Amino acid sequence: MVEYSQILQNLEFINISTDEFTIFEWKPPRSYKSFILDLNIVKQNPVSNIFFHIFKGNMKIVHIRINNLIYTAGSNNKVQFQLLEALIEKVSIEFNIKYDIESYISYGNFSTTMVNSFNENIEDIIAGFNNFDIVKVLKVPCMVCNTVLPIIVKKSFIENAESYPVPLVYMHKGHSILCFIDKNYDIRGVELVNITG
Ligand SMILES: [Zn+2]
C-alpha cells in the first residue's frame, strides 16, 4: 500500500493564478520560500488544457491552464509527475466547486481573503489522497536498473485514453523506459527509449 499523503509531504507549493495575479497559494507550514520567478515563467505559456512539466534543480513543477486560471504545483524530486497532475486535477475540481471564481474575477474587486479557507481543503486533499482512488501504482520492470519500479499513473490518463495500450515514458536516473498500459492497468510491454531535447 503506497501512502500518497506521505509522498505529498514533499510538496513545496500549490498556486492558483490568473494572468495578472495569484488568487490562492498553499505552502507547507514554516515554508517562507517564494516561487514568484517560477510562476512568472509558467504564466508566459499560453497553451490551455495540457499539463507541462518543468525540472528545476531538485524541484519538479507541473502546471496547466484551464479557462482563465493557471494551476501550478511544485515539489522536490521525490514526487512523480503523474501524482502532481492528479493532485492538480483534484484541486481544480474542489476549487471550482467551492468558488464561482470566474464571476468573482469579472466583478473586478476580487479579494484573495475570500479564498483563504481553501487552505483547509488542500490539507484535506493531501491527508485523504488515498481515499480518492484517482491514481494507481504499476510495477514496471526496467532492463537498465534490473529491478521492478513503482510507477504512479493517473486513472484519468488511462480512462480518457483514445486507444489502448496507452504509452507512458518514465524518465529516471538518466534513462527512460516506454511502457504500454492497457485499460485494465496491465503492462503490455516495456522498451528502453532514447530521449533528446
Ligand atoms: Zn531504470
PDB file of C-alpha atoms and ligand atoms in Angstrom:
ATOM      1  CA  MET A   1       0.000   0.000   0.000  1.00  0.00           C
ATOM      2  CA  VAL A   2       1.503   3.291  -1.115  1.00  0.00           C
ATOM      3  CA  GLU A   3       0.801   6.188   1.247  1.00  0.00           C
ATOM      4  CA  TYR A   4       0.274   9.111  -1.118  1.00  0.00           C
ATOM      5  CA  SER A   5      -0.248  11.504   1.783  1.00  0.00           C
ATOM      6  CA  GLN A   6       3.252  10.628   2.904  1.00  0.00           C
ATOM      7  CA  ILE A   7       4.706  11.260  -0.572  1.00  0.00           C
ATOM      8  CA  LEU A   8       2.846  14.563  -0.748  1.00  0.00           C
ATOM      9  CA  GLN A   9       4.743  15.758   2.321  1.00  0.00           C
ATOM     10  CA  ASN A  10       7.385  16.610  -0.304  1.00  0.00           C
ATOM     11  CA  LEU A  11       5.188  19.349  -1.794  1.00  0.00           C
ATOM     12  CA  GLU A  12       6.640  22.856  -1.871  1.00  0.00           C
ATOM     13  CA  PHE A  13       3.613  24.827  -3.068  1.00  0.00           C
ATOM     14  CA  ILE A  14       0.271  24.858  -4.830  1.00  0.00           C
ATOM     15  CA  ASN A  15      -0.629  28.059  -6.664  1.00  0.00           C
ATOM     16  CA  ILE A  16      -3.775  29.205  -8.459  1.00  0.00           C
ATOM     17  CA  SER A  17      -3.356  32.352 -10.550  1.00  0.00           C
ATOM     18  CA  THR A  18      -4.838  34.456 -13.274  1.00  0.00           C
ATOM     19  CA  ASP A  19      -2.505  36.012 -15.830  1.00  0.00           C
ATOM     20  CA  GLU A  20      -2.345  39.075 -13.584  1.00  0.00           C
ATOM     21  CA  PHE A  21      -2.220  37.883 -10.001  1.00  0.00           C
ATOM     22  CA  THR A  22      -2.153  34.988  -7.559  1.00  0.00           C
ATOM     23  CA  ILE A  23      -5.604  34.066  -6.288  1.00  0.00           C
ATOM     24  CA  PHE A  24      -4.548  31.349  -3.886  1.00  0.00           C
ATOM     25  CA  GLU A  25      -1.291  29.859  -2.666  1.00  0.00           C
ATOM     26  CA  TRP A  26      -0.659  27.000  -0.271  1.00  0.00           C
ATOM     27  CA  LYS A  27       2.727  26.206   1.237  1.00  0.00           C
ATOM     28  CA  PRO A  28       3.715  23.743   3.936  1.00  0.00           C
ATOM     29  CA  PRO A  29       3.852  25.127   7.477  1.00  0.00           C
ATOM     30  CA  ARG A  30       7.006  27.152   8.127  1.00  0.00           C
ATOM     31  CA  SER A  31       7.863  27.497   4.442  1.00  0.00           C
ATOM     32  CA  TYR A  32       8.908  31.011   3.525  1.00  0.00           C
ATOM     33  CA  LYS A  33      10.191  30.225   0.053  1.00  0.00           C
ATOM     34  CA  SER A  34       8.990  32.340  -2.833  1.00  0.00           C
ATOM     35  CA  PHE A  35       8.207  30.823  -6.210  1.00  0.00           C
ATOM     36  CA  ILE A  36       7.316  34.053  -7.966  1.00  0.00           C
ATOM     37  CA  LEU A  37      10.025  33.676 -10.626  1.00  0.00           C
ATOM     38  CA  ASP A  38       8.845  30.162 -11.498  1.00  0.00           C
ATOM     39  CA  LEU A  39       5.256  31.366 -11.659  1.00  0.00           C
ATOM     40  CA  ASN A  40       6.228  34.188 -13.987  1.00  0.00           C
ATOM     41  CA  ILE A  41       7.711  31.619 -16.366  1.00  0.00           C
ATOM     42  CA  VAL A  42       4.592  29.444 -16.083  1.00  0.00           C
ATOM     43  CA  LYS A  43       2.337  32.412 -16.947  1.00  0.00           C
ATOM     44  CA  GLN A  44       4.195  33.011 -20.192  1.00  0.00           C
ATOM     45  CA  ASN A  45       2.860  29.700 -21.514  1.00  0.00           C
ATOM     46  CA  PRO A  46      -0.424  30.466 -23.342  1.00  0.00           C
ATOM     47  CA  VAL A  47      -1.416  26.849 -24.076  1.00  0.00           C
ATOM     48  CA  SER A  48      -4.567  25.568 -22.344  1.00  0.00           C
ATOM     49  CA  ASN A  49      -5.638  22.139 -21.139  1.00  0.00           C
ATOM     50  CA  ILE A  50      -2.245  20.442 -21.378  1.00  0.00           C
ATOM     51  CA  PHE A  51      -0.042  19.629 -18.414  1.00  0.00           C
ATOM     52  CA  PHE A  52       3.514  20.977 -18.625  1.00  0.00           C
ATOM     53  CA  HIS A  53       6.457  19.714 -16.587  1.00  0.00           C
ATOM     54  CA  ILE A  54       9.498  21.711 -15.506  1.00  0.00           C
ATOM     55  CA  PHE A  55      12.646  20.310 -13.900  1.00  0.00           C
ATOM     56  CA  LYS A  56      14.408  22.936 -11.840  1.00  0.00           C
ATOM     57  CA  GLY A  57      17.344  21.832  -9.735  1.00  0.00           C
ATOM     58  CA  ASN A  58      15.905  19.490  -7.138  1.00  0.00           C
ATOM     59  CA  MET A  59      12.372  20.642  -7.897  1.00  0.00           C
ATOM     60  CA  LYS A  60       9.599  19.450 -10.160  1.00  0.00           C
ATOM     61  CA  ILE A  61       6.924  21.906 -11.231  1.00  0.00           C
ATOM     62  CA  VAL A  62       3.697  20.936 -13.013  1.00  0.00           C
ATOM     63  CA  HIS A  63       1.263  23.460 -14.432  1.00  0.00           C
ATOM     64  CA  ILE A  64      -1.892  23.625 -16.510  1.00  0.00           C
ATOM     65  CA  ARG A  65      -4.050  26.489 -17.778  1.00  0.00           C
ATOM     66  CA  ILE A  66      -7.798  25.790 -17.586  1.00  0.00           C
ATOM     67  CA  ASN A  67     -10.201  28.567 -18.667  1.00  0.00           C
ATOM     68  CA  ASN A  68      -8.922  31.753 -17.012  1.00  0.00           C
ATOM     69  CA  LEU A  69      -6.896  30.077 -14.279  1.00  0.00           C
ATOM     70  CA  ILE A  70      -3.399  28.626 -14.087  1.00  0.00           C
ATOM     71  CA  TYR A  71      -2.853  25.792 -11.606  1.00  0.00           C
ATOM     72  CA  THR A  72       0.735  25.037 -10.545  1.00  0.00           C
ATOM     73  CA  ALA A  73       2.209  22.548  -8.074  1.00  0.00           C
ATOM     74  CA  GLY A  74       5.849  22.190  -7.060  1.00  0.00           C
ATOM     75  CA  SER A  75       7.606  19.503  -5.073  1.00  0.00           C
ATOM     76  CA  ASN A  76      11.042  18.094  -4.534  1.00  0.00           C
ATOM     77  CA  ASN A  77      12.074  15.375  -6.972  1.00  0.00           C
ATOM     78  CA  LYS A  78      10.695  12.523  -4.846  1.00  0.00           C
ATOM     79  CA  VAL A  79       7.211  13.049  -6.295  1.00  0.00           C
ATOM     80  CA  GLN A  80       6.335  11.612  -9.704  1.00  0.00           C
ATOM     81  CA  PHE A  81       4.809  13.974 -12.260  1.00  0.00           C
ATOM     82  CA  GLN A  82       1.645  11.880 -12.639  1.00  0.00           C
ATOM     83  CA  LEU A  83       0.939  12.240  -8.927  1.00  0.00           C
ATOM     84  CA  LEU A  84       1.363  16.029  -9.181  1.00  0.00           C
ATOM     85  CA  GLU A  85      -1.012  16.065 -12.165  1.00  0.00           C
ATOM     86  CA  ALA A  86      -3.599  14.032 -10.256  1.00  0.00           C
ATOM     87  CA  LEU A  87      -3.249  16.433  -7.323  1.00  0.00           C
ATOM     88  CA  ILE A  88      -3.827  19.462  -9.567  1.00  0.00           C
ATOM     89  CA  GLU A  89      -6.875  17.822 -11.162  1.00  0.00           C
ATOM     90  CA  LYS A  90      -8.363  17.216  -7.704  1.00  0.00           C
ATOM     91  CA  VAL A  91      -7.503  20.741  -6.529  1.00  0.00           C
ATOM     92  CA  SER A  92      -9.057  22.369  -9.610  1.00  0.00           C
ATOM     93  CA  ILE A  93     -12.282  20.401  -9.211  1.00  0.00           C
ATOM     94  CA  GLU A  94     -12.608  21.230  -5.486  1.00  0.00           C
ATOM     95  CA  PHE A  95     -11.719  24.886  -6.046  1.00  0.00           C
ATOM     96  CA  ASN A  96     -14.377  25.320  -8.712  1.00  0.00           C
ATOM     97  CA  ILE A  97     -16.980  23.536  -6.620  1.00  0.00           C
ATOM     98  CA  LYS A  98     -16.298  25.833  -3.675  1.00  0.00           C
ATOM     99  CA  TYR A  99     -15.934  29.154  -5.515  1.00  0.00           C
ATOM    100  CA  ASP A 100     -17.593  30.684  -8.563  1.00  0.00           C
ATOM    101  CA  ILE A 101     -14.222  32.160  -9.343  1.00  0.00           C
ATOM    102  CA  GLU A 102     -14.914  33.205 -12.935  1.00  0.00           C
ATOM    103  CA  SER A 103     -17.662  35.566 -11.844  1.00  0.00           C
ATOM    104  CA  TYR A 104     -15.646  36.849  -8.860  1.00  0.00           C
ATOM    105  CA  ILE A 105     -12.896  37.869 -11.262  1.00  0.00           C
ATOM    106  CA  SER A 106     -15.296  39.511 -13.673  1.00  0.00           C
ATOM    107  CA  TYR A 107     -16.623  41.739 -10.847  1.00  0.00           C
ATOM    108  CA  GLY A 108     -13.122  43.194 -10.685  1.00  0.00           C
ATOM    109  CA  ASN A 109     -12.986  43.733  -6.930  1.00  0.00           C
ATOM    110  CA  PHE A 110     -11.734  40.290  -6.077  1.00  0.00           C
ATOM    111  CA  SER A 111     -10.007  39.865  -2.726  1.00  0.00           C
ATOM    112  CA  THR A 112      -7.762  36.896  -2.096  1.00  0.00           C
ATOM    113  CA  THR A 113      -9.016  36.717   1.501  1.00  0.00           C
ATOM    114  CA  MET A 114     -12.204  35.261   0.012  1.00  0.00           C
ATOM    115  CA  VAL A 115     -10.408  32.032  -0.789  1.00  0.00           C
ATOM    116  CA  ASN A 116      -8.084  31.762   2.239  1.00  0.00           C
ATOM    117  CA  SER A 117     -10.181  28.978   3.688  1.00  0.00           C
ATOM    118  CA  PHE A 118      -9.234  26.793   0.716  1.00  0.00           C
ATOM    119  CA  ASN A 119      -6.085  26.017   2.726  1.00  0.00           C
ATOM    120  CA  GLU A 120      -8.230  23.615   4.737  1.00  0.00           C
ATOM    121  CA  ASN A 121      -9.381  21.914   1.534  1.00  0.00           C
ATOM    122  CA  ILE A 122      -5.756  21.460   0.469  1.00  0.00           C
ATOM    123  CA  GLU A 123      -4.876  19.899   3.824  1.00  0.00           C
ATOM    124  CA  ASP A 124      -7.874  17.568   3.462  1.00  0.00           C
ATOM    125  CA  ILE A 125      -6.926  16.631  -0.101  1.00  0.00           C
ATOM    126  CA  ILE A 126      -3.379  15.740   0.970  1.00  0.00           C
ATOM    127  CA  ALA A 127      -4.479  13.835   4.069  1.00  0.00           C
ATOM    128  CA  GLY A 128      -7.237  11.960   2.265  1.00  0.00           C
ATOM    129  CA  PHE A 129      -5.482  11.332  -1.029  1.00  0.00           C
ATOM    130  CA  ASN A 130      -5.546   7.532  -0.678  1.00  0.00           C
ATOM    131  CA  ASN A 131      -9.341   7.578  -0.386  1.00  0.00           C
ATOM    132  CA  PHE A 132      -9.944   9.350  -3.708  1.00  0.00           C
ATOM    133  CA  ASP A 133      -8.802   6.391  -5.813  1.00  0.00           C
ATOM    134  CA  ILE A 134      -7.507   8.672  -8.602  1.00  0.00           C
ATOM    135  CA  VAL A 135      -4.039   7.145  -9.054  1.00  0.00           C
ATOM    136  CA  LYS A 136      -2.612   3.656  -9.281  1.00  0.00           C
ATOM    137  CA  VAL A 137       0.865   2.262  -8.775  1.00  0.00           C
ATOM    138  CA  LEU A 138       2.056  -0.073 -11.518  1.00  0.00           C
ATOM    139  CA  LYS A 139       5.049  -2.359 -11.174  1.00  0.00           C
ATOM    140  CA  VAL A 140       7.194  -1.947 -14.264  1.00  0.00           C
ATOM    141  CA  PRO A 141      10.431  -3.818 -14.901  1.00  0.00           C
ATOM    142  CA  CYS A 142      13.392  -1.735 -16.067  1.00  0.00           C
ATOM    143  CA  MET A 143      16.022  -3.598 -18.069  1.00  0.00           C
ATOM    144  CA  VAL A 144      18.664  -0.996 -17.231  1.00  0.00           C
ATOM    145  CA  CYS A 145      18.167  -0.845 -13.460  1.00  0.00           C
ATOM    146  CA  ASN A 146      17.424  -4.582 -13.494  1.00  0.00           C
ATOM    147  CA  THR A 147      14.666  -4.011 -10.991  1.00  0.00           C
ATOM    148  CA  VAL A 148      10.911  -3.508 -10.797  1.00  0.00           C
ATOM    149  CA  LEU A 149       9.929   0.155 -10.497  1.00  0.00           C
ATOM    150  CA  PRO A 150       6.779   1.526  -8.887  1.00  0.00           C
ATOM    151  CA  ILE A 151       5.282   3.956 -11.422  1.00  0.00           C
ATOM    152  CA  ILE A 152       2.323   6.109 -10.434  1.00  0.00           C
ATOM    153  CA  VAL A 153      -0.314   6.747 -13.111  1.00  0.00           C
ATOM    154  CA  LYS A 154      -3.399   8.938 -13.018  1.00  0.00           C
ATOM    155  CA  LYS A 155      -6.564   6.935 -13.558  1.00  0.00           C
ATOM    156  CA  SER A 156      -7.965   9.791 -15.673  1.00  0.00           C
ATOM    157  CA  PHE A 157      -4.999   9.403 -18.034  1.00  0.00           C
ATOM    158  CA  ILE A 158      -5.825   5.732 -18.667  1.00  0.00           C
ATOM    159  CA  GLU A 159      -9.609   6.061 -18.591  1.00  0.00           C
ATOM    160  CA  ASN A 160      -9.719   9.018 -21.003  1.00  0.00           C
ATOM    161  CA  ALA A 161      -7.289   7.476 -23.490  1.00  0.00           C
ATOM    162  CA  GLU A 162      -8.425   7.317 -27.106  1.00  0.00           C
ATOM    163  CA  SER A 163      -6.846   3.933 -27.737  1.00  0.00           C
ATOM    164  CA  TYR A 164      -5.066   1.139 -25.894  1.00  0.00           C
ATOM    165  CA  PRO A 165      -2.479   0.273 -24.847  1.00  0.00           C
ATOM    166  CA  VAL A 166      -1.502   3.770 -23.691  1.00  0.00           C
ATOM    167  CA  PRO A 167       2.194   4.727 -23.954  1.00  0.00           C
ATOM    168  CA  LEU A 168       3.916   6.332 -20.971  1.00  0.00           C
ATOM    169  CA  VAL A 169       7.564   7.336 -20.738  1.00  0.00           C
ATOM    170  CA  TYR A 170       9.180   7.103 -17.327  1.00  0.00           C
ATOM    171  CA  MET A 171      12.395   9.093 -17.007  1.00  0.00           C
ATOM    172  CA  HIS A 172      14.624   8.124 -14.105  1.00  0.00           C
ATOM    173  CA  LYS A 173      18.298   8.030 -13.231  1.00  0.00           C
ATOM    174  CA  GLY A 174      19.416   9.385 -16.599  1.00  0.00           C
ATOM    175  CA  HIS A 175      17.484   6.953 -18.796  1.00  0.00           C
ATOM    176  CA  SER A 176      13.901   6.341 -19.880  1.00  0.00           C
ATOM    177  CA  ILE A 177      11.583   3.431 -20.441  1.00  0.00           C
ATOM    178  CA  LEU A 178       8.461   3.432 -22.561  1.00  0.00           C
ATOM    179  CA  CYS A 179       5.689   1.285 -21.099  1.00  0.00           C
ATOM    180  CA  PHE A 180       2.399   0.339 -22.687  1.00  0.00           C
ATOM    181  CA  ILE A 181      -0.572   0.166 -20.308  1.00  0.00           C
ATOM    182  CA  ASP A 182      -3.892  -1.424 -21.220  1.00  0.00           C
ATOM    183  CA  LYS A 183      -7.297  -0.372 -19.913  1.00  0.00           C
ATOM    184  CA  ASN A 184      -7.037  -2.891 -17.059  1.00  0.00           C
ATOM    185  CA  TYR A 185      -3.759  -1.286 -15.947  1.00  0.00           C
ATOM    186  CA  ASP A 186      -1.759  -4.304 -17.066  1.00  0.00           C
ATOM    187  CA  ILE A 187       1.668  -3.621 -18.562  1.00  0.00           C
ATOM    188  CA  ARG A 188       1.660  -4.873 -22.155  1.00  0.00           C
ATOM    189  CA  GLY A 189       5.276  -4.093 -22.977  1.00  0.00           C
ATOM    190  CA  VAL A 190       8.332  -2.132 -21.880  1.00  0.00           C
ATOM    191  CA  GLU A 191      11.042  -0.704 -24.135  1.00  0.00           C
ATOM    192  CA  LEU A 192      14.183   1.279 -23.487  1.00  0.00           C
ATOM    193  CA  VAL A 193      13.859   4.573 -25.400  1.00  0.00           C
ATOM    194  CA  ASN A 194      16.340   7.234 -26.361  1.00  0.00           C
ATOM    195  CA  ILE A 195      15.473  10.781 -25.338  1.00  0.00           C
ATOM    196  CA  THR A 196      16.729  14.106 -26.589  1.00  0.00           C
ATOM    197  CA  GLY A 197      15.596  17.669 -26.036  1.00  0.00           C
TER     198      GLY A 197
HETATM  199 ZN    ZN B   1      15.885   2.103 -15.000  1.00  0.00          ZN
END
